[in-house]
């Protein structure tokens, strides 16, 4: 009976895994090594015969184990932590991948392999194993360390990049279509991640908070378990990795106030299924193939360890992390794993690579998995020895680079805020707008009846997306306005800012963006509406939008406030409420901008010395300076040429202030 066969196989796996992990505990070794050994012992390639009959069922359970393991990683490494290491981790991940692809390609050429085998070898070596590192960090209780957070950030970004690489590899035979396919795949991943996170953060924490009111740990755990599996299934159905969906759901749930109860409930389940995952990895070990390619495997494993330590540490250091953190991160990344198998399997199935790549990838993965716990455990001693060998002067030079990079980033803090407050919002609103347009189009395909039903449907849809259009237009106009105000001073032509009507330029960008976005919406409806009814519907939509602009502005305000709560940002776009009248703020009739020219007497004076409020009755509530908005500036703030002052007061008081 199949049920008895699966029960027998699970019993064998768990009993053997219990003995091997007991041995690891007695020898004070990480338990992941015991799981790999258990898989090797019960596997189909170990004589005299396989102790496991139904390998497919074990592999299915192993995939569930991967889901729970990545979900648990997401719980510990949630979105606030990911934001803190995001930009630096991206640079470190790119540098490590490029470095290992180059090293692998060169090693393949040294072996005399063809170019495609060399390329696949480089890609096999480029992506580290998230699951192995997560398990080792958990066993060694290192998940909260600074270098561990850096490593998790690099690993997640590596996994995202690997999806794009897979799309490019699958299109290599299509020449011109390969680049388009890769760009499309990357766009789909970004679209899915942004939409998943925004919708998830809007709904899931509120759901869990409501469930928590029942004070039932079991109920909360079952709901979380369902969300975890559903997110993995959704990612799989859309063509992405189950690990990606599980990790993102873990990151969303990780911001919930009920996180402690959730972790205590989910961790035993994670431990059980992750054990099966690593045992299933050990099942792939084939001693005969390893002996056949033993020298190549040993060479590749050695180069992988050394190359990943060097490339990972160099990438982390150049990204702004200190020498100790960088070296420990590099030593943690010195293995390959899940995506390496996927790359090797693609080479095998597509006939673009040789047959030996898959057993080589499995063997190197197992060897590097064995060495990873020892490298991580000895990283502190290795760093201390390395820094002592380098010498105090060279260490000081390295720290000098780190200080210089830190000062540079401090000097560019305005740009960082610009990216986080503008670009992130611009991306989110773009995804929401495209999603809304797609949903309306799909709904229109099912509409029955005459043209006026379609006209009414598209008109209602336009009113629904109009707040998103206003939001996009606001951020697009501010985006280009800030780039412009930053670019001219850097090009030493900042004096031209004196002759540019800032408000007029903003109005032009804002209105032009609304027209362009509305045109995109109505062009889509061309597939469903005849021309003349479409023209009439567009006119009606324009008239109604103008008539109800206050309601639209209020809807936009509510969307912004909701997004503030979802993203956890302190404030949304700073000029929205204060500096620009068209933003729809409640004080729009009491706000005015004043651009300081270099010849104005207020330049180089402090706000206190101007005594503006006593003399005019207006208040200076903000300064817009080179892309940065200074809200409620201190009285000691010195005004500079090209500052845009934000004045609050009635019309007469603002006139006196000018």
PDB file of C-alpha atoms in Angstrom, residues 32 79 142 192 237 248 257 283 308 316 325 391 420 443 480 520 533 553 564 576 608 636 646:
ATOM      1  CA  UNK A  32      22.753  19.939   9.126  1.00  0.00           C
ATOM      2  CA  UNK A  79      11.082  44.196   6.020  1.00  0.00           C
ATOM      3  CA  UNK A 142      23.703  33.695  15.011  1.00  0.00           C
ATOM      4  CA  UNK A 192       4.929  40.479  -8.264  1.00  0.00           C
ATOM      5  CA  UNK A 237       1.359  29.237  -9.945  1.00  0.00           C
ATOM      6  CA  UNK A 248       7.832  37.380   1.449  1.00  0.00           C
ATOM      7  CA  UNK A 257       2.715  42.355  17.044  1.00  0.00           C
ATOM      8  CA  UNK A 283      19.875  11.437  -1.293  1.00  0.00           C
ATOM      9  CA  UNK A 308      33.233  32.947  -2.526  1.00  0.00           C
ATOM     10  CA  UNK A 316      30.524  43.455   1.259  1.00  0.00           C
ATOM     11  CA  UNK A 325      31.602  42.141   9.020  1.00  0.00           C
ATOM     12  CA  UNK A 391      48.983  44.934  10.168  1.00  0.00           C
ATOM     13  CA  UNK A 420      13.079  56.343  -0.481  1.00  0.00           C
ATOM     14  CA  UNK A 443     -13.476  42.562 -16.379  1.00  0.00           C
ATOM     15  CA  UNK A 480      11.907  65.390 -12.326  1.00  0.00           C
ATOM     16  CA  UNK A 520      -2.858  55.365 -21.468  1.00  0.00           C
ATOM     17  CA  UNK A 533     -18.824  56.830 -27.803  1.00  0.00           C
ATOM     18  CA  UNK A 553      -7.805  65.086  -3.709  1.00  0.00           C
ATOM     19  CA  UNK A 564       2.340  55.580   5.219  1.00  0.00           C
ATOM     20  CA  UNK A 576       2.612  67.221  -0.914  1.00  0.00           C
ATOM     21  CA  UNK A 608      15.823  84.341  13.705  1.00  0.00           C
ATOM     22  CA  UNK A 636      19.400  79.231  13.650  1.00  0.00           C
ATOM     23  CA  UNK A 646       7.448  77.752   2.182  1.00  0.00           C
TER      24      UNK A 646
END
